[in-house]
Amino acid sequence: MSLLLWADEGIDINEEDLFGESELIAEVGEEELASSLEDTLLTNEGVEIGGEYTFTVNPSWRWNRANIDYDESLDIKLETSLFFDARPDEDFRVFGKAKGAYPFTEDRVSVTELFSDFNLNDRVFFRGGKHLISLGVGYFFSPADIINPTPINPRDPEAEREGPISLKTNIPLGVHNFYLYEIVDDIDELAELSLAPRVELVLGNLEIGVGAFLKHEGPQAGMITLTTSSGDFDIFGEASLSFGAAKRFVRETDISPEHPLGLEVIDRDDDIFLSGTLGFKYSNQDDLGYFKITLIGQYMYYGYGYEDPDILKNNSQGVAFFLSRNELCLADLAFPGRHYVASSINWDSLFDSDFSIKLFWRGNLSDGSGQVIPTLSLKRSDELEFSLGVPVTYGEEGNEFTPSGSMLSVSFEVSFGSGSF
């Protein structure tokens, strides 16, 4: 989604060349012309309909680097998304999007967005419905992103994510902004309403965001974000302070009839967790189009991680037991370490050709495991693209990225007729 803004300053328009004799427009003032253009851009007579279609075939082969075990798989992806965008006037808009994926069972078809935009006297702006809530600024990781039900996938950080049902209120204050989110997802009483206020301050090329997440029951959190730029670099950072955790933890204890494995699952509702991240994005393109480079790097300190993540590796049977009894869920085991890094470098249209290369890396610095994925792509047309990737995982067996040991893979993907419409 995008919001188009029109500004007539700095645009050199010869009115006589465009419209004929000047007398025809002499009575149209600048404000009236700007208003007419804005109305045209922000309204449409009908309903815009579009979407995306994806069809890929991806065979892959994997080898365990320790014992040379080999397996192969074939992944076929067929999915689509459809949206409608209705703007009957400049003060009202309704947007909706749904997606579905083969085999199109109930759990593979969903409404990802459905909301309306409206305002009060062009001073207070509202968005009500199902939409993404942006409290953080991180790319691969975002400790402040604690409201949306779908977390960021570091391997595909720009993938569409779902948000909760909420009402967003926005009050612009010059170049600054105040936001208030009222989250009503999965509540039965008004007392269960969650609030997320946020203030964004613009100081030169520095933007500071301060926000909070307030719940009737469960963890409360506060966060601060920073974004700025310098030349071709964009720099971002955020910190989050949470009172309590929305996950459960495994703790070692004495062996007893109640805890025969010497483990227990606990909640940490009274503890304070500090998380933070810092990253950058560099983009540059030469005049000839030979070098279109994008480099992104990010570090995260994850306060919810274990001080010694080996507790999960050394007690894998106990963890599996708790999972089978639903005392733990897979989300409780995500990011077991405290120190993480991720980076990617993209070289699009290699030397102004149809080839592109990408190198992605993410690692858990706490246990020394990670993943490296170099990819070479060939785009023959807008509807036909080939990609060859060689994912490699490293680290000791049982660590986060190497539960079965280090792996070497080869993946070949063909995209047929995929694109937007």
XYZ file of C-alpha atoms in Angstrom:
421
model
C 0.000 0.000 0.000
C 1.198 3.504 -0.676
C -0.035 6.994 -0.026
C 0.572 9.458 -2.829
C 1.386 13.022 -1.847
C 1.343 15.939 -4.286
C 3.484 19.033 -3.913
C 3.617 21.789 -6.492
C 6.721 23.512 -5.064
C 9.811 23.130 -7.181
C 7.980 21.726 -10.248
C 8.561 23.818 -13.347
C 5.271 23.740 -15.277
C 4.605 25.872 -18.339
C 0.890 26.458 -17.968
C 0.412 27.806 -21.502
C 2.083 24.743 -23.032
C -0.094 22.438 -20.992
C -3.458 24.159 -21.135
C -3.322 26.653 -24.004
C -3.941 30.343 -23.439
C -3.350 31.607 -19.935
C -6.828 33.168 -19.752
C -8.331 29.692 -19.472
C -6.718 29.127 -16.085
C -6.316 32.628 -14.802
C -9.177 32.201 -12.367
C -7.867 28.953 -10.849
C -5.721 29.682 -7.797
C -2.835 27.554 -6.577
C -4.760 26.250 -3.580
C -7.752 25.288 -5.735
C -5.515 23.534 -8.269
C -3.649 21.640 -5.534
C -6.935 20.628 -3.915
C -8.303 19.361 -7.239
C -5.174 17.310 -7.879
C -5.269 15.867 -4.366
C -8.915 14.870 -4.763
C -8.067 13.125 -8.037
C -5.201 11.177 -6.486
C -7.048 10.139 -3.336
C -10.361 9.109 -4.896
C -11.581 6.787 -7.616
C -14.975 6.173 -9.133
C -14.819 2.387 -8.877
C -12.965 -0.167 -6.809
C -9.354 -1.064 -7.560
C -8.749 -4.814 -7.552
C -5.378 -6.534 -7.785
C -3.126 -9.085 -6.191
C -0.166 -11.412 -6.545
C 0.235 -14.906 -7.984
C 3.081 -17.299 -7.162
C 3.875 -20.691 -8.659
C 7.296 -22.168 -7.907
C 8.864 -25.624 -8.108
C 11.797 -26.159 -5.770
C 13.709 -29.473 -5.632
C 16.465 -29.611 -3.002
C 19.128 -32.042 -1.804
C 20.715 -32.128 1.676
C 23.810 -33.797 3.092
C 24.728 -34.156 6.757
C 28.354 -33.040 6.821
C 29.253 -35.408 9.676
C 27.923 -38.779 8.498
C 27.191 -38.002 4.817
C 23.494 -38.794 5.260
C 21.552 -37.685 2.194
C 17.934 -36.803 1.533
C 15.999 -34.937 -1.102
C 12.695 -33.099 -1.220
C 10.413 -31.324 -3.655
C 8.485 -28.237 -2.629
C 5.733 -26.919 -4.889
C 4.274 -23.549 -3.955
C 1.030 -22.314 -5.462
C -0.470 -19.303 -3.730
C -2.230 -16.069 -4.454
C -3.426 -12.923 -2.743
C -6.258 -10.632 -3.791
C -7.008 -7.121 -2.607
C -9.602 -4.439 -3.146
C -9.109 -0.724 -2.548
C -12.177 1.537 -2.521
C -11.847 5.321 -2.128
C -15.277 6.891 -2.697
C -13.976 10.259 -1.470
C -10.761 11.733 -0.104
C -11.920 11.263 3.505
C -12.880 7.588 3.373
C -11.163 4.433 2.191
C -11.810 0.703 2.634
C -9.073 -1.855 1.958
C -9.109 -5.633 2.195
C -6.741 -8.470 1.304
C -7.061 -12.242 1.428
C -4.583 -14.976 0.564
C -4.739 -18.658 -0.146
C -2.221 -21.415 -0.755
C -2.455 -24.927 -2.159
C -4.062 -27.280 -1.106
C -6.507 -24.474 -0.187
C -7.761 -26.063 3.013
C -9.346 -23.883 5.676
C -6.047 -23.240 7.453
C -4.394 -22.146 4.164
C -6.969 -19.459 3.303
C -7.195 -16.305 5.411
C -8.016 -12.613 5.467
C -4.747 -10.792 6.113
C -6.015 -7.200 6.073
C -9.421 -5.549 6.306
C -9.705 -1.948 7.469
C -11.104 1.483 6.745
C -9.388 4.880 6.864
C -11.320 7.984 7.875
C -10.643 11.266 9.634
C -12.135 13.998 11.752
C -11.812 17.440 10.132
C -8.440 16.462 8.610
C -6.918 16.711 12.085
C -7.425 13.294 13.629
C -6.952 10.225 11.418
C -8.280 6.743 12.120
C -7.702 3.230 10.801
C -10.036 0.567 12.118
C -9.966 -3.159 11.416
C -7.313 -5.831 10.898
C -3.936 -4.291 10.046
C -0.256 -4.427 10.952
C 0.930 -2.399 13.963
C 4.406 -0.908 13.576
C 6.060 -0.211 16.928
C 9.570 -1.252 15.907
C 12.009 -0.296 13.155
C 14.170 -3.440 12.955
C 14.628 -5.316 9.672
C 15.665 -8.905 10.485
C 14.755 -8.642 14.190
C 12.463 -6.302 16.110
C 12.277 -6.668 19.912
C 9.617 -3.928 19.990
C 7.355 -5.878 17.616
C 5.418 -7.651 20.366
C 1.802 -7.075 19.279
C 1.538 -8.574 15.796
C 0.672 -12.298 15.859
C 3.098 -13.071 13.012
C 6.782 -12.381 13.819
C 9.394 -11.272 11.307
C 11.015 -14.131 9.394
C 14.738 -13.213 9.124
C 15.052 -15.261 5.910
C 12.205 -13.276 4.336
C 11.961 -10.050 6.355
C 9.808 -8.233 3.801
C 7.147 -10.946 3.628
C 3.611 -9.815 4.326
C 2.575 -10.293 7.952
C -0.769 -10.214 9.695
C -1.713 -7.758 12.385
C -4.386 -7.797 15.099
C -7.835 -6.202 15.032
C -7.420 -2.678 16.349
C -8.285 0.986 16.006
C -5.368 3.287 15.204
C -5.708 6.972 16.048
C -3.137 9.362 14.567
C -2.820 13.050 15.479
C -0.161 14.902 13.438
C 1.594 17.648 15.404
C 3.518 19.524 12.742
C 6.271 17.141 11.651
C 5.694 15.015 14.755
C 3.026 12.357 15.270
C 1.053 10.849 18.128
C -0.480 7.383 17.746
C -2.806 5.360 19.924
C -3.640 1.743 19.117
C -6.631 0.105 20.815
C -6.231 -3.662 20.338
C -9.425 -5.724 20.562
C -8.117 -9.056 19.243
C -9.521 -12.081 21.103
C -11.231 -10.184 23.920
C -14.683 -10.695 25.434
C -14.852 -7.708 27.791
C -13.934 -4.045 27.506
C -11.651 -4.466 30.517
C -9.452 -6.754 28.390
C -8.716 -3.938 25.932
C -4.992 -3.400 25.275
C -3.495 0.014 24.520
C -0.317 0.977 22.684
C 0.484 4.718 22.657
C 3.412 5.960 20.576
C 4.986 9.367 19.923
C 7.279 10.023 16.956
C 9.522 13.092 17.105
C 11.438 14.374 14.080
C 14.626 16.310 14.852
C 16.425 17.100 11.606
C 17.185 13.744 9.991
C 16.746 11.914 13.304
C 13.401 10.319 14.173
C 12.784 9.189 17.746
C 9.855 6.976 18.673
C 8.701 6.318 22.233
C 5.900 3.858 22.912
C 4.359 1.379 25.316
C 2.162 -1.717 25.319
C -0.352 -1.859 28.161
C -2.459 -4.955 28.878
C -5.034 -5.784 31.519
C -3.238 -9.071 32.122
C 0.133 -10.189 30.843
C 3.440 -8.473 30.140
C 3.650 -4.682 29.977
C 6.354 -3.167 27.805
C 7.934 0.115 26.834
C 10.078 0.771 23.797
C 12.172 3.450 22.124
C 13.261 3.551 18.471
C 15.773 5.640 16.532
C 16.206 6.084 12.784
C 18.556 8.386 10.918
C 20.583 8.522 7.717
C 24.029 9.555 6.577
C 24.825 9.565 2.877
C 23.897 6.173 1.438
C 23.439 4.675 4.910
C 20.200 4.304 6.858
C 20.755 3.549 10.547
C 18.130 2.137 12.892
C 17.946 0.949 16.464
C 15.416 0.060 19.101
C 15.215 -1.032 22.715
C 12.398 -2.746 24.580
C 11.854 -3.131 28.328
C 9.271 -5.752 29.272
C 7.779 -6.469 32.684
C 7.083 -10.177 32.397
C 7.385 -12.488 29.402
C 4.799 -13.861 26.984
C 6.617 -17.201 26.857
C 7.500 -20.078 29.156
C 10.955 -21.257 30.184
C 12.680 -24.530 31.040
C 14.610 -24.631 34.309
C 16.728 -27.355 35.871
C 15.647 -28.544 39.314
C 16.237 -31.434 41.684
C 15.010 -34.835 40.562
C 11.860 -35.749 42.437
C 8.620 -37.670 41.851
C 7.117 -34.393 40.642
C 10.105 -33.666 38.370
C 11.535 -37.056 37.316
C 13.617 -35.477 34.530
C 15.150 -32.828 36.762
C 13.374 -30.131 34.738
C 10.389 -27.871 35.189
C 8.520 -25.338 33.062
C 8.089 -21.918 34.649
C 6.525 -18.539 33.948
C 8.549 -15.411 34.647
C 5.782 -12.863 35.118
C 7.675 -10.822 37.717
C 11.003 -10.504 35.902
C 12.207 -7.584 33.789
C 13.604 -8.249 30.311
C 15.692 -5.797 28.300
C 16.184 -6.340 24.565
C 17.733 -4.134 21.915
C 18.982 -4.029 18.361
C 21.126 -1.871 16.092
C 21.436 -2.096 12.325
C 22.110 -0.339 9.053
C 21.129 -0.411 5.397
C 23.407 0.711 2.572
C 22.124 1.199 -0.976
C 24.008 2.462 -4.003
C 23.768 2.310 -7.782
C 26.247 3.585 -10.340
C 25.158 5.670 -13.331
C 25.619 2.785 -15.800
C 23.526 0.336 -13.792
C 26.397 -2.143 -13.422
C 26.393 -2.067 -9.626
C 23.043 -2.086 -7.804
C 24.173 -2.987 -4.305
C 22.114 -3.271 -1.124
C 23.830 -4.266 2.127
C 21.902 -4.747 5.380
C 23.324 -5.771 8.746
C 21.798 -6.068 12.210
C 22.734 -7.188 15.730
C 20.195 -8.074 18.431
C 20.505 -8.619 22.154
C 17.518 -10.781 23.118
C 16.753 -10.500 26.809
C 14.308 -13.412 26.755
C 17.079 -15.813 25.717
C 18.762 -18.256 28.076
C 21.982 -17.236 29.769
C 23.146 -20.786 29.024
C 21.231 -22.053 25.949
C 22.848 -25.492 26.382
C 20.048 -26.285 28.818
C 17.829 -27.063 25.823
C 20.505 -28.999 23.937
C 21.492 -31.095 26.962
C 17.880 -31.882 27.858
C 16.352 -32.511 24.437
C 14.288 -35.483 25.654
C 12.802 -33.441 28.471
C 11.960 -30.587 26.099
C 10.247 -33.054 23.748
C 8.278 -34.410 26.715
C 7.028 -30.939 27.657
C 6.075 -30.249 24.043
C 4.052 -33.461 23.874
C 2.145 -32.408 27.015
C 1.572 -28.867 25.674
C 3.449 -27.405 28.623
C 5.707 -25.779 26.020
C 5.028 -24.629 22.462
C 7.460 -24.090 19.612
C 7.261 -20.314 20.073
C 8.712 -20.782 23.581
C 11.825 -22.329 22.015
C 12.423 -19.606 19.410
C 15.601 -17.551 19.843
C 17.085 -19.552 22.755
C 20.264 -17.444 22.761
C 20.818 -13.822 23.709
C 23.115 -12.581 20.948
C 22.094 -12.719 17.281
C 23.326 -11.248 14.012
C 21.960 -11.228 10.481
C 23.103 -9.643 7.246
C 22.440 -9.786 3.528
C 24.073 -8.345 0.447
C 22.178 -8.123 -2.844
C 23.740 -7.333 -6.190
C 20.831 -6.893 -8.591
C 21.189 -6.935 -12.398
C 24.813 -8.018 -12.222
C 26.779 -5.765 -14.618
C 23.440 -4.713 -16.165
C 22.563 -8.356 -16.957
C 19.665 -10.669 -16.087
C 21.690 -12.225 -13.244
C 21.506 -11.281 -9.569
C 23.398 -12.636 -6.573
C 22.524 -12.600 -2.900
C 24.367 -13.696 0.221
C 22.392 -14.117 3.443
C 23.835 -14.936 6.876
C 22.293 -15.256 10.293
C 23.892 -16.577 13.420
C 23.330 -17.314 17.084
C 26.472 -15.942 18.704
C 25.522 -17.532 22.019
C 25.891 -21.142 20.830
C 28.024 -20.545 17.728
C 25.567 -21.934 15.188
C 24.314 -20.221 12.069
C 23.264 -20.390 8.453
C 24.799 -19.038 5.229
C 22.822 -18.997 1.961
C 24.430 -17.820 -1.307
C 21.931 -17.546 -4.183
C 22.343 -16.926 -7.919
C 19.210 -15.871 -9.846
C 18.479 -15.534 -13.553
C 15.384 -13.589 -14.581
C 14.576 -14.390 -18.197
C 11.351 -12.380 -18.131
C 8.859 -10.970 -15.671
C 7.174 -14.381 -15.597
C 10.141 -16.791 -15.636
C 12.960 -16.841 -13.084
C 15.551 -19.457 -12.048
C 17.388 -19.507 -8.702
C 20.224 -21.717 -7.457
C 21.031 -21.665 -3.739
C 23.566 -23.515 -1.578
C 22.406 -23.234 2.071
C 24.999 -24.240 4.662
C 24.412 -24.581 8.403
C 27.280 -24.734 10.883
C 27.689 -25.408 14.593
C 27.675 -28.278 17.059
C 24.939 -30.875 16.852
C 21.964 -29.911 19.002
C 22.447 -26.167 18.657
C 19.748 -23.861 17.308
C 20.594 -24.048 13.601
C 22.105 -27.551 13.707
C 19.698 -29.788 15.655
C 20.821 -32.782 13.554
C 24.332 -31.546 12.837
C 25.829 -29.307 10.161
C 24.113 -29.573 6.784
C 24.998 -28.738 3.181
C 22.102 -28.255 0.756
C 21.563 -27.479 -2.902
C 18.277 -25.867 -3.888
C 17.046 -25.122 -7.414
C 13.889 -23.043 -7.760
C 11.912 -22.152 -10.877
C 9.210 -19.497 -10.766
C 6.578 -19.841 -13.479
C 4.284 -16.940 -14.291
C 4.569 -15.323 -10.874
C 3.884 -11.643 -10.495
C 1.502 -8.864 -9.549
C -1.673 -7.886 -11.333
